[in-house]
Tab-separated table of C-alpha atoms in Angstrom:
chain	number	residue	atom	x	y	z
A	28	MET	CA	0.389	-0.300	-0.001
A	29	ALA	CA	2.877	2.332	0.744
A	30	ALA	CA	4.277	1.836	-2.706
A	31	ALA	CA	1.349	2.334	-4.348
A	32	LEU	CA	0.849	5.537	-2.552
A	33	ALA	CA	4.392	6.989	-3.708
A	34	ASP	CA	3.876	5.630	-7.097
A	35	ARG	CA	0.554	7.910	-6.933
A	36	ASN	CA	2.852	10.839	-5.607
A	37	SER	CA	5.364	10.354	-7.881
A	38	VAL	CA	3.231	10.410	-10.859
A	39	GLY	CA	2.173	14.060	-9.886
A	40	VAL	CA	-0.980	16.270	-9.770
A	41	PHE	CA	-0.193	17.457	-13.211
A	42	GLY	CA	1.086	15.422	-16.260
A	43	LYS	CA	4.223	16.092	-17.809
A	44	GLY	CA	2.385	16.627	-21.344
A	45	GLN	CA	0.492	19.592	-20.114
A	46	ASN	CA	3.146	21.865	-19.805
A	47	LYS	CA	2.444	24.274	-22.958
A	48	ALA	CA	-1.148	24.826	-21.461
A	49	LYS	CA	0.100	25.338	-17.988
A	50	ASN	CA	3.038	28.011	-19.254
A	51	PHE	CA	0.317	29.564	-21.301
A	52	VAL	CA	-1.952	30.045	-18.087
A	53	LEU	CA	0.443	31.213	-15.804
A	54	VAL	CA	1.979	33.519	-18.076
A	55	CYS	CA	-1.400	35.172	-18.177
A	56	PHE	CA	-2.446	35.242	-14.634
A	57	SER	CA	1.231	37.133	-13.979
A	58	LEU	CA	0.663	39.678	-16.389
A	59	ILE	CA	-3.112	40.507	-15.104
A	60	PHE	CA	-1.500	40.320	-11.424
A	61	TYR	CA	1.641	42.868	-12.881
A	62	ALA	CA	-1.126	44.940	-14.202
A	63	TRP	CA	-3.623	44.953	-11.505
A	64	GLY	CA	-0.704	47.568	-10.119
A	65	GLU	CA	0.997	48.813	-13.103
A	66	PRO	CA	-0.866	48.643	-15.926
A	67	LEU	CA	1.312	51.233	-17.703
A	68	TYR	CA	4.388	49.547	-17.019
A	69	VAL	CA	3.376	45.660	-18.199
A	70	PHE	CA	4.160	47.006	-21.727
A	71	LEU	CA	7.401	47.959	-20.486
A	72	MET	CA	8.365	44.530	-19.538
A	73	LEU	CA	6.737	42.949	-22.336
A	74	VAL	CA	9.255	45.126	-24.635
A	75	SER	CA	12.013	44.272	-22.391
A	76	VAL	CA	11.050	40.679	-22.284
A	77	PHE	CA	11.108	40.792	-26.275
A	78	PHE	CA	14.327	42.663	-26.665
A	79	ASN	CA	16.207	40.091	-23.987
A	80	PHE	CA	14.741	37.154	-26.417
A	81	ARG	CA	15.962	38.319	-29.847
A	82	PHE	CA	19.415	39.293	-27.987
A	83	GLY	CA	19.766	35.044	-26.621
A	84	LEU	CA	18.406	33.705	-29.824
A	85	ILE	CA	21.566	35.367	-31.334
A	86	ILE	CA	23.934	34.678	-28.554
A	87	GLY	CA	22.688	31.386	-28.826
A	88	LYS	CA	22.963	30.639	-32.773
A	89	SER	CA	25.722	33.031	-33.827
A	90	ARG	CA	29.184	32.084	-33.377
A	91	ASN	CA	30.740	35.386	-34.463
A	92	HIS	CA	28.357	37.841	-32.787
A	93	ARG	CA	27.906	35.764	-29.544
A	94	ARG	CA	30.139	38.755	-27.250
A	95	ALA	CA	28.390	41.622	-29.207
A	96	ALA	CA	25.128	40.542	-28.763
A	97	LEU	CA	25.593	39.868	-25.254
A	98	VAL	CA	27.183	43.367	-24.909
A	99	GLY	CA	24.406	44.875	-26.880
A	100	GLY	CA	21.861	42.907	-24.198
A	101	LEU	CA	23.410	44.187	-21.052
A	102	ILE	CA	23.858	47.731	-22.412
A	103	PHE	CA	19.771	47.617	-23.030
A	104	ASN	CA	19.112	46.316	-19.585
A	105	ILE	CA	21.350	48.893	-17.661
A	106	LEU	CA	19.613	51.521	-19.857
A	107	VAL	CA	16.390	50.530	-18.976
A	108	ILE	CA	17.035	50.358	-15.454
A	109	CYS	CA	18.658	54.002	-15.106
A	110	THR	CA	16.391	55.275	-17.142
A	111	PHE	CA	13.220	54.634	-14.793
A	112	LYS	CA	15.287	54.184	-11.502
A	113	TYR	CA	17.737	56.565	-11.498
A	114	LEU	CA	17.351	59.505	-13.979
A	115	VAL	CA	15.523	61.238	-12.031
A	116	PHE	CA	18.313	61.195	-9.206
A	117	PHE	CA	20.976	61.935	-11.657
A	118	ALA	CA	19.369	65.205	-12.451
A	119	GLN	CA	18.840	66.183	-9.111
A	120	THR	CA	22.259	65.943	-8.487
A	121	LEU	CA	23.557	67.669	-10.920
A	122	ASN	CA	21.087	70.224	-10.042
A	123	ASP	CA	22.664	70.115	-6.417
A	124	CYS	CA	25.896	70.936	-8.117
A	125	GLY	CA	24.825	73.849	-9.653
A	126	ILE	CA	24.133	72.470	-13.490
A	127	ASN	CA	20.573	73.246	-14.221
A	128	VAL	CA	19.129	70.554	-16.007
A	129	PRO	CA	15.045	69.357	-16.147
A	130	VAL	CA	14.077	66.988	-13.346
A	131	PRO	CA	11.785	64.254	-15.334
A	132	ARG	CA	8.697	62.672	-13.695
A	133	ILE	CA	8.696	58.848	-14.252
A	134	ALA	CA	7.494	56.620	-11.718
A	135	LEU	CA	9.641	53.635	-10.851
A	136	PRO	CA	8.233	50.245	-11.965
A	137	ILE	CA	7.266	48.198	-8.973
A	138	GLY	CA	9.948	45.293	-9.378
A	139	ILE	CA	11.824	46.501	-12.312
A	140	SER	CA	15.220	45.981	-10.523
A	141	PHE	CA	14.601	42.046	-10.105
A	142	TYR	CA	13.160	41.530	-13.752
A	143	THR	CA	15.819	43.231	-15.048
A	144	PHE	CA	18.485	41.368	-13.069
A	145	GLN	CA	16.744	38.547	-14.243
A	146	SER	CA	17.052	39.009	-17.781
A	147	ILE	CA	20.910	39.601	-17.226
A	148	SER	CA	21.034	36.321	-15.547
A	149	TYR	CA	19.519	34.916	-18.888
A	150	LEU	CA	21.786	36.278	-21.070
A	151	MET	CA	24.894	35.318	-18.997
A	152	ASP	CA	23.720	32.018	-18.642
A	153	VAL	CA	22.981	31.595	-22.600
A	154	TYR	CA	26.499	33.121	-23.081
A	155	ARG	CA	28.193	30.518	-20.925
A	156	ARG	CA	26.702	27.939	-22.248
A	157	VAL	CA	25.064	27.080	-18.769
A	158	SER	CA	21.627	27.086	-20.014
A	159	PRO	CA	20.240	27.017	-23.760
A	160	ALA	CA	18.781	29.914	-25.443
A	161	GLN	CA	15.032	29.881	-25.028
A	162	ARG	CA	13.615	29.520	-28.504
A	163	ARG	CA	9.512	30.201	-27.329
A	164	PHE	CA	9.129	33.559	-26.466
A	165	SER	CA	6.363	33.043	-24.211
A	166	ASP	CA	8.597	30.414	-22.086
A	167	LEU	CA	10.944	33.688	-21.775
A	168	LEU	CA	8.091	35.407	-20.626
A	169	LEU	CA	6.926	33.211	-18.134
A	170	TYR	CA	10.649	32.920	-16.318
A	171	ILE	CA	10.769	36.918	-16.307
A	172	SER	CA	7.201	37.467	-15.353
A	173	MET	CA	6.602	34.655	-13.009
A	174	PHE	CA	3.764	36.501	-10.218
A	175	PRO	CA	5.277	34.534	-7.074
A	176	GLN	CA	8.837	36.291	-7.248
A	177	LEU	CA	8.228	39.580	-10.175
A	178	ILE	CA	7.652	42.494	-7.609
A	179	ALA	CA	9.931	41.598	-4.583
A	180	GLY	CA	12.561	38.595	-5.560
A	181	PRO	CA	14.215	36.884	-4.744
A	182	ILE	CA	16.264	37.587	-7.839
A	183	VAL	CA	15.846	33.489	-9.694
A	184	ARG	CA	18.575	32.563	-11.896
A	185	TYR	CA	17.603	31.390	-15.886
A	186	GLN	CA	19.232	28.077	-14.962
A	187	THR	CA	17.587	27.597	-12.104
A	188	VAL	CA	14.331	27.307	-13.445
A	189	ALA	CA	15.096	26.269	-17.152
A	190	GLU	CA	14.262	22.804	-17.456
A	191	GLU	CA	11.278	22.825	-15.001
A	192	ILE	CA	9.650	25.763	-17.674
A	193	HIS	CA	9.779	23.009	-20.211
A	194	ASP	CA	9.301	19.666	-18.059
A	195	ARG	CA	7.902	20.132	-14.693
A	196	HIS	CA	5.196	18.015	-12.506
A	197	VAL	CA	3.544	19.101	-9.275
A	198	THR	CA	2.755	16.639	-6.483
A	199	SER	CA	1.407	16.608	-3.898
A	200	ARG	CA	4.334	16.937	-1.375
A	201	ASP	CA	4.742	19.659	-3.462
A	202	ILE	CA	1.413	21.637	-2.667
A	203	ALA	CA	2.005	20.465	1.084
A	204	ASP	CA	5.384	21.802	1.419
A	205	GLY	CA	4.582	24.920	-0.535
A	206	THR	CA	1.564	25.575	1.001
A	207	TYR	CA	3.093	25.243	4.914
A	208	ARG	CA	5.882	27.501	3.722
A	209	PHE	CA	3.694	30.513	2.077
A	210	LEU	CA	2.070	30.310	5.320
A	211	ILE	CA	5.215	30.343	7.314
A	212	GLY	CA	5.942	33.369	4.994
A	213	LEU	CA	2.300	35.166	5.518
A	214	GLY	CA	3.064	34.838	9.442
A	215	LYS	CA	6.230	36.560	9.012
A	216	LYS	CA	5.274	39.707	7.428
A	217	VAL	CA	1.280	39.784	8.629
A	218	ILE	CA	1.946	38.704	12.635
A	219	ILE	CA	5.658	40.409	13.181
A	220	ALA	CA	7.009	42.460	10.195
A	221	ASN	CA	3.566	44.535	10.396
A	222	GLN	CA	3.208	45.220	14.025
A	223	LEU	CA	7.236	45.690	14.365
A	224	SER	CA	6.825	48.391	12.032
A	225	GLU	CA	4.744	50.663	13.888
A	226	ILE	CA	7.353	50.836	16.522
A	227	SER	CA	9.894	51.692	14.088
A	228	GLY	CA	7.493	54.290	12.479
A	229	GLN	CA	6.563	55.779	15.930
A	230	PHE	CA	10.172	56.501	17.108
A	231	LEU	CA	11.704	56.869	13.754
A	232	VAL	CA	9.226	59.148	11.748
A	233	ASP	CA	6.759	60.275	14.082
A	234	GLY	CA	8.711	60.767	17.064
A	235	LEU	CA	12.022	61.894	15.236
A	236	ASP	CA	12.283	65.443	16.536
A	237	SER	CA	11.959	64.322	20.242
A	238	LEU	CA	13.831	60.998	19.850
A	239	SER	CA	15.330	59.766	23.143
A	240	THR	CA	18.405	57.683	23.121
A	241	ALA	CA	16.390	54.805	24.195
A	242	GLY	CA	13.789	55.453	21.634
A	243	ALA	CA	16.580	55.442	19.013
A	244	TRP	CA	17.335	52.121	20.029
A	245	VAL	CA	14.249	50.588	19.973
A	246	GLY	CA	13.396	52.106	17.045
A	247	ILE	CA	16.060	51.004	14.878
A	248	ILE	CA	15.666	47.433	16.624
A	249	ALA	CA	12.182	47.175	15.773
A	250	PHE	CA	13.234	48.326	11.881
A	251	THR	CA	16.399	45.726	11.976
A	252	LEU	CA	13.638	42.631	12.473
A	253	GLN	CA	11.319	44.351	10.869
A	254	ILE	CA	12.714	44.347	7.671
A	255	TYR	CA	14.259	40.474	8.082
A	256	PHE	CA	10.554	39.596	8.907
A	257	ASP	CA	9.204	41.768	5.772
A	258	PHE	CA	11.566	40.184	3.081
A	259	SER	CA	12.104	37.054	4.487
A	260	GLY	CA	8.361	36.479	4.825
A	261	TYR	CA	7.890	37.430	1.016
A	262	SER	CA	10.453	35.243	0.096
A	263	ASP	CA	9.185	32.057	2.029
A	264	MET	CA	5.921	33.095	0.231
A	265	ALA	CA	7.498	32.726	-3.244
A	266	ILE	CA	9.140	29.921	-2.376
A	267	GLY	CA	6.025	27.860	-1.332
A	268	MET	CA	3.723	29.541	-4.257
A	269	GLY	CA	6.936	28.757	-6.607
A	270	ARG	CA	6.751	25.293	-5.233
A	271	CYS	CA	3.072	24.835	-5.890
A	272	LEU	CA	3.478	25.717	-9.315
A	273	GLY	CA	6.398	23.069	-9.739
A	274	PHE	CA	9.405	25.350	-9.661
A	275	HIS	CA	12.155	24.989	-7.103
A	276	PHE	CA	13.473	28.199	-5.898
A	277	ASN	CA	16.671	28.566	-4.236
A	278	GLU	CA	16.751	29.725	-0.349
A	279	ASN	CA	17.468	33.817	0.073
A	280	PHE	CA	17.686	33.760	3.865
A	281	ARG	CA	19.773	31.421	6.107
A	282	HIS	CA	19.133	32.933	9.488
A	283	PRO	CA	21.559	36.326	8.910
A	284	TYR	CA	21.072	37.727	12.268
A	285	CYS	CA	22.547	33.946	13.906
A	286	CYS	CA	25.781	35.603	11.818
A	287	THR	CA	29.408	35.862	13.414
A	288	SER	CA	31.043	38.452	10.937
A	289	ILE	CA	29.838	40.886	8.656
A	290	THR	CA	30.862	38.764	5.725
A	291	ASP	CA	28.851	35.532	7.260
A	292	PHE	CA	25.842	38.193	7.298
A	293	TRP	CA	26.015	38.457	3.618
A	294	ARG	CA	26.211	34.644	2.813
A	295	ARG	CA	22.959	34.577	4.798
A	296	TRP	CA	20.962	37.805	3.950
A	297	HIS	CA	19.499	38.120	0.619
A	298	ILE	CA	21.480	35.163	-0.891
A	299	SER	CA	20.094	35.593	-4.366
A	300	LEU	CA	21.326	39.474	-4.808
A	301	GLY	CA	24.244	38.302	-2.989
A	302	SER	CA	25.136	35.520	-5.305
A	303	PHE	CA	24.244	37.660	-8.714
A	304	PHE	CA	26.847	40.199	-7.882
A	305	ARG	CA	29.557	37.777	-7.076
A	306	ASP	CA	29.117	35.595	-10.084
A	307	TYR	CA	28.253	38.249	-12.545
A	308	VAL	CA	30.450	41.679	-11.724
A	309	TYR	CA	33.072	40.540	-8.964
A	310	ILE	CA	34.356	37.190	-10.562
A	311	PRO	CA	34.498	38.707	-13.745
A	312	MET	CA	36.408	41.513	-12.842
A	313	GLY	CA	39.313	39.420	-11.265
A	314	GLY	CA	37.777	38.244	-7.921
A	315	ASN	CA	40.385	37.296	-5.358
A	316	ARG	CA	43.042	37.011	-7.926
A	317	ARG	CA	43.887	40.562	-8.861
A	318	HIS	CA	42.341	43.995	-7.600
A	319	GLN	CA	40.231	42.190	-4.881
A	320	ALA	CA	40.112	45.642	-2.514
A	321	LEU	CA	38.681	47.255	-5.568
A	322	ASN	CA	36.112	44.779	-6.647
A	323	ILE	CA	34.633	44.290	-3.253
A	324	LEU	CA	33.973	48.252	-3.232
A	325	VAL	CA	32.690	48.438	-6.748
A	326	VAL	CA	30.544	45.216	-5.712
A	327	TRP	CA	29.092	47.052	-2.756
A	328	PHE	CA	28.726	50.498	-4.348
A	329	LEU	CA	26.322	48.560	-7.017
A	330	THR	CA	24.495	46.983	-4.369
A	331	GLY	CA	23.779	50.539	-2.565
A	332	MET	CA	22.694	51.503	-6.065
A	333	TRP	CA	20.540	48.777	-6.583
A	334	HIS	CA	18.432	48.983	-3.521
A	335	GLY	CA	17.543	52.657	-4.237
A	336	ALA	CA	18.561	56.276	-6.135
A	337	SER	CA	19.637	58.222	-3.166
A	338	TRP	CA	22.798	58.989	-1.171
A	339	ASN	CA	22.058	57.074	1.838
A	340	PHE	CA	21.828	53.256	0.238
A	341	ILE	CA	25.420	54.350	-1.663
A	342	LEU	CA	26.250	54.931	1.438
A	343	TRP	CA	25.206	52.281	2.847
A	344	GLY	CA	26.499	50.001	0.539
A	345	LEU	CA	30.381	51.596	0.709
A	346	TYR	CA	29.762	50.812	4.701
A	347	PHE	CA	29.353	47.250	4.028
A	348	GLY	CA	31.791	47.031	1.607
A	349	VAL	CA	34.200	48.334	3.846
A	350	ILE	CA	34.027	46.627	6.392
A	351	VAL	CA	34.012	43.184	4.388
A	352	MET	CA	36.849	44.427	2.592
A	353	LEU	CA	38.557	45.108	6.033
A	354	GLU	CA	37.500	41.794	7.693
A	355	LYS	CA	39.410	39.923	4.609
A	356	TYR	CA	42.662	41.288	5.621
A	357	THR	CA	42.005	40.868	9.554
A	358	LEU	CA	38.946	39.352	11.441
A	359	LEU	CA	38.735	36.518	9.215
A	360	ARG	CA	42.472	35.165	9.599
A	361	VAL	CA	41.776	35.104	13.437
A	362	HIS	CA	38.115	34.087	13.524
A	363	ASP	CA	38.231	31.106	15.130
A	364	ARG	CA	40.183	32.589	18.188
A	365	ILE	CA	37.839	35.336	18.733
A	366	PRO	CA	34.435	33.871	21.286
A	367	ARG	CA	31.847	33.294	19.092
A	368	VAL	CA	29.664	36.008	21.428
A	369	VAL	CA	31.985	38.595	21.302
A	370	LEU	CA	31.734	37.870	17.197
A	371	HIS	CA	28.308	37.622	17.192
A	372	VAL	CA	27.360	41.069	18.888
A	373	TYR	CA	30.313	42.926	17.078
A	374	SER	CA	28.408	41.678	13.797
A	375	LEU	CA	24.799	42.455	15.229
A	376	LEU	CA	26.076	46.576	16.365
A	377	LEU	CA	27.200	46.988	13.005
A	378	VAL	CA	24.592	45.380	10.779
A	379	ILE	CA	22.264	47.629	13.208
A	380	ILE	CA	24.233	50.865	12.528
A	381	GLY	CA	24.139	49.667	8.576
A	382	TRP	CA	20.212	50.015	8.838
A	383	GLY	CA	20.276	53.134	10.297
A	384	ILE	CA	22.005	54.347	7.058
A	385	PHE	CA	19.794	52.433	5.342
A	386	TYR	CA	16.191	53.682	6.577
A	387	PHE	CA	16.878	57.559	6.169
A	388	ASP	CA	17.444	58.859	2.831
A	389	ASN	CA	17.087	62.360	4.423
A	390	PHE	CA	20.958	63.372	5.560
A	391	ASP	CA	19.482	65.475	8.271
A	392	SER	CA	16.726	62.945	9.297
A	393	MET	CA	19.715	60.786	9.563
A	394	LEU	CA	22.220	62.989	11.816
A	395	ILE	CA	19.517	63.826	14.161
A	396	PHE	CA	18.753	59.563	14.218
A	397	PHE	CA	22.828	58.985	15.123
A	398	ASN	CA	23.215	61.683	17.147
A	399	ALA	CA	20.414	60.209	19.603
A	400	PHE	CA	21.594	56.859	18.995
A	401	ILE	CA	25.221	57.717	20.140
A	402	GLY	CA	23.660	59.604	23.486
A	403	GLN	CA	23.757	62.689	22.292
A	404	SER	CA	19.896	63.594	22.888
A	405	ALA	CA	17.970	65.506	25.052
A	406	ALA	CA	17.024	62.557	27.435
A	407	LEU	CA	18.584	59.014	27.533
A	408	THR	CA	15.429	57.487	27.686
A	409	ASP	CA	11.623	58.282	28.492
A	410	PHE	CA	7.923	56.666	29.314
A	411	VAL	CA	7.203	56.330	25.346
A	412	SER	CA	10.595	53.886	24.644
A	413	GLN	CA	9.764	51.577	27.933
A	414	ALA	CA	5.944	51.491	27.110
A	415	ALA	CA	7.066	50.250	23.835
A	416	ILE	CA	8.864	47.598	25.336
A	417	THR	CA	6.769	46.710	28.067
A	418	ASP	CA	3.887	46.562	25.719
A	419	ASN	CA	4.889	44.517	22.563
A	420	PHE	CA	6.935	42.159	25.322
A	421	TRP	CA	5.967	38.760	23.667
A	422	LEU	CA	6.366	40.343	20.113
A	423	TRP	CA	9.976	41.031	20.972
A	424	VAL	CA	10.580	37.515	22.174
A	425	MET	CA	8.455	35.900	19.674
A	426	ALA	CA	10.569	38.055	17.070
A	427	ILE	CA	13.957	37.077	18.429
A	428	ILE	CA	13.507	33.327	18.387
A	429	PHE	CA	12.190	33.208	15.350
A	430	CYS	CA	15.212	34.624	13.774
A	431	MET	CA	16.974	32.067	14.997
A	432	PRO	CA	17.159	28.256	13.353
A	433	LEU	CA	14.401	26.786	15.099
A	434	ARG	CA	13.629	24.407	12.608
A	435	GLY	CA	16.884	22.161	13.001
A	436	THR	CA	16.550	21.993	16.680
A	437	ALA	CA	12.853	20.812	16.849
A	438	SER	CA	13.477	18.294	14.081
A	439	ALA	CA	16.697	16.786	16.534
A	440	LEU	CA	14.305	17.075	19.493
A	441	LEU	CA	11.333	15.227	17.924
A	442	ALA	CA	13.459	12.602	16.575
A	443	SER	CA	15.071	12.204	19.752
A	444	MET	CA	11.729	11.832	21.578
A	445	LEU	CA	10.467	9.143	18.809
A	446	GLY	CA	13.000	7.326	18.282
A	447	ARG	CA	13.836	5.604	15.051
A	448	SER	CA	10.002	5.016	14.000
A	449	SER	CA	9.995	6.622	10.727
A	450	VAL	CA	5.727	6.139	10.785
A	451	LEU	CA	5.723	7.894	14.362
A	452	HIS	CA	8.178	10.719	12.821
A	453	GLY	CA	5.953	11.475	9.799
A	454	GLY	CA	2.840	11.694	12.054
A	455	ALA	CA	4.148	14.046	14.242
A	456	VAL	CA	5.369	16.190	11.578
A	457	LEU	CA	2.618	16.610	9.830
A	458	CYS	CA	0.450	16.782	12.961
A	459	VAL	CA	2.766	19.810	13.612
A	460	ARG	CA	3.112	21.214	10.358
A	461	VAL	CA	-0.786	21.397	10.305
A	462	CYS	CA	-1.277	23.094	13.527
A	463	ILE	CA	1.417	25.899	12.799
A	464	SER	CA	-0.520	26.058	9.331
A	465	LEU	CA	-3.724	26.725	10.981
A	466	VAL	CA	-2.646	29.157	13.653
A	467	MET	CA	-0.713	31.263	11.392
A	468	LEU	CA	-3.773	31.252	8.842
A	469	MET	CA	-6.190	32.422	10.981
A	470	LEU	CA	-4.031	34.773	13.308
A	471	SER	CA	-2.924	36.279	10.127
A	472	VAL	CA	-6.363	36.652	8.590
A	473	ALA	CA	-7.995	38.193	11.667
A	474	LEU	CA	-4.756	41.013	11.613
A	475	LEU	CA	-5.226	42.008	7.914
A	476	VAL	CA	-8.988	42.772	8.553
A	477	GLY	CA	-8.734	46.746	8.623
A	478	ALA	CA	-5.298	47.015	8.540
A	479	THR	CA	-3.981	49.653	6.493
A	480	ASN	CA	0.189	48.578	6.983
A	481	ASN	CA	0.706	45.390	4.565
A	482	ALA	CA	3.022	47.128	1.837
A	483	PHE	CA	6.402	45.172	1.889
A	484	ILE	CA	9.493	46.713	1.541
A	485	TYR	CA	11.802	45.688	-0.895
A	486	THR	CA	8.443	46.514	-3.266
A	487	ARG	CA	10.707	49.666	-3.976
A	488	PHE	CA	13.215	48.092	-5.626
């Protein structure tokens, strides 16, 4: 009976011969999803996909013009993102320098950074012969426009899903695991991130003019936790929805606040972005072989620029770039000799400072915050900051606990309690998952009813 059940699950809910129909339906709903919030800019995405499709065909077929087609495709994608994301910033910067130029009014298309980088990933993978050129425009459109990760990532490499675009099937296990992962992400966002955003906004926006030192710390720690649960929650939801559709996206977060260095932090945080810059910028520039320090600074300058057209993002990127560069020549060489708790405190402190730079796109507001942060404020503490801790005590506890790698610990504990019985272990895991899923769903729905603060932070990028 068990063998028969396994055979039935392996066949999948959908057959392999239905891929064209499934892809067509998924493309249609992805375009509707994007057009729902950006009806005009859906045409920009279609044009972008068409040009990348043509460049990809030339790269895949031609022997003499492969490099020229790659360069042309990269220039096209860079021009698209620079025009719609950075043109206003460049014009404003020139005006600030005394050069009068008209400042265009261009709205930022949602998710342009993500789908542009995925287009670049496609061209690079085809050029390196990691994946063949896509011969169906609709299938490349599916890769670029796939709604689970379209507007806020993660950045899915073409090689990751190339085979699944053409041949995939969805099993009952995929749907179960994907649904569970989606509900975990929903809970992270609605139950934790949204509540923390109210605390961070209370101090870093509404109460900035009268900010105490304790308020500065409470506000920025709330934002530190908020941005993790916000973005990792969205990544979990995207990975879960992708799994339900038969796609297996790579992990994007691995408990970054458990890091022991800034280098370690960025190996755990937004992994898809870090690996993109590593493979497509850092290594082609020479990587560790030559000009390493310059390569690191260039990558981190671009990382800052990718996050937003503002000087605070550039400063934020260079801040981490300098730290990562210095760690390679200092800390990482004696890393194993330093107590882990010291490394952990050191890393979290620098990360929190970094989020302080990231949060404020106004330098006057940033200066007010950091003055309070280092104790240069009218008051060291106040009733508001104390109330923010005591009134939300269990929210803080829950947020800190869920930053830790609980899954491995829980699995090991469950295994030790149930012994070697795979049947008991599987049944216990199923019961726990069902209970967690129901709790996440009910609490999330209850909090979403009448809520007004539900935007994902990374939709800005």
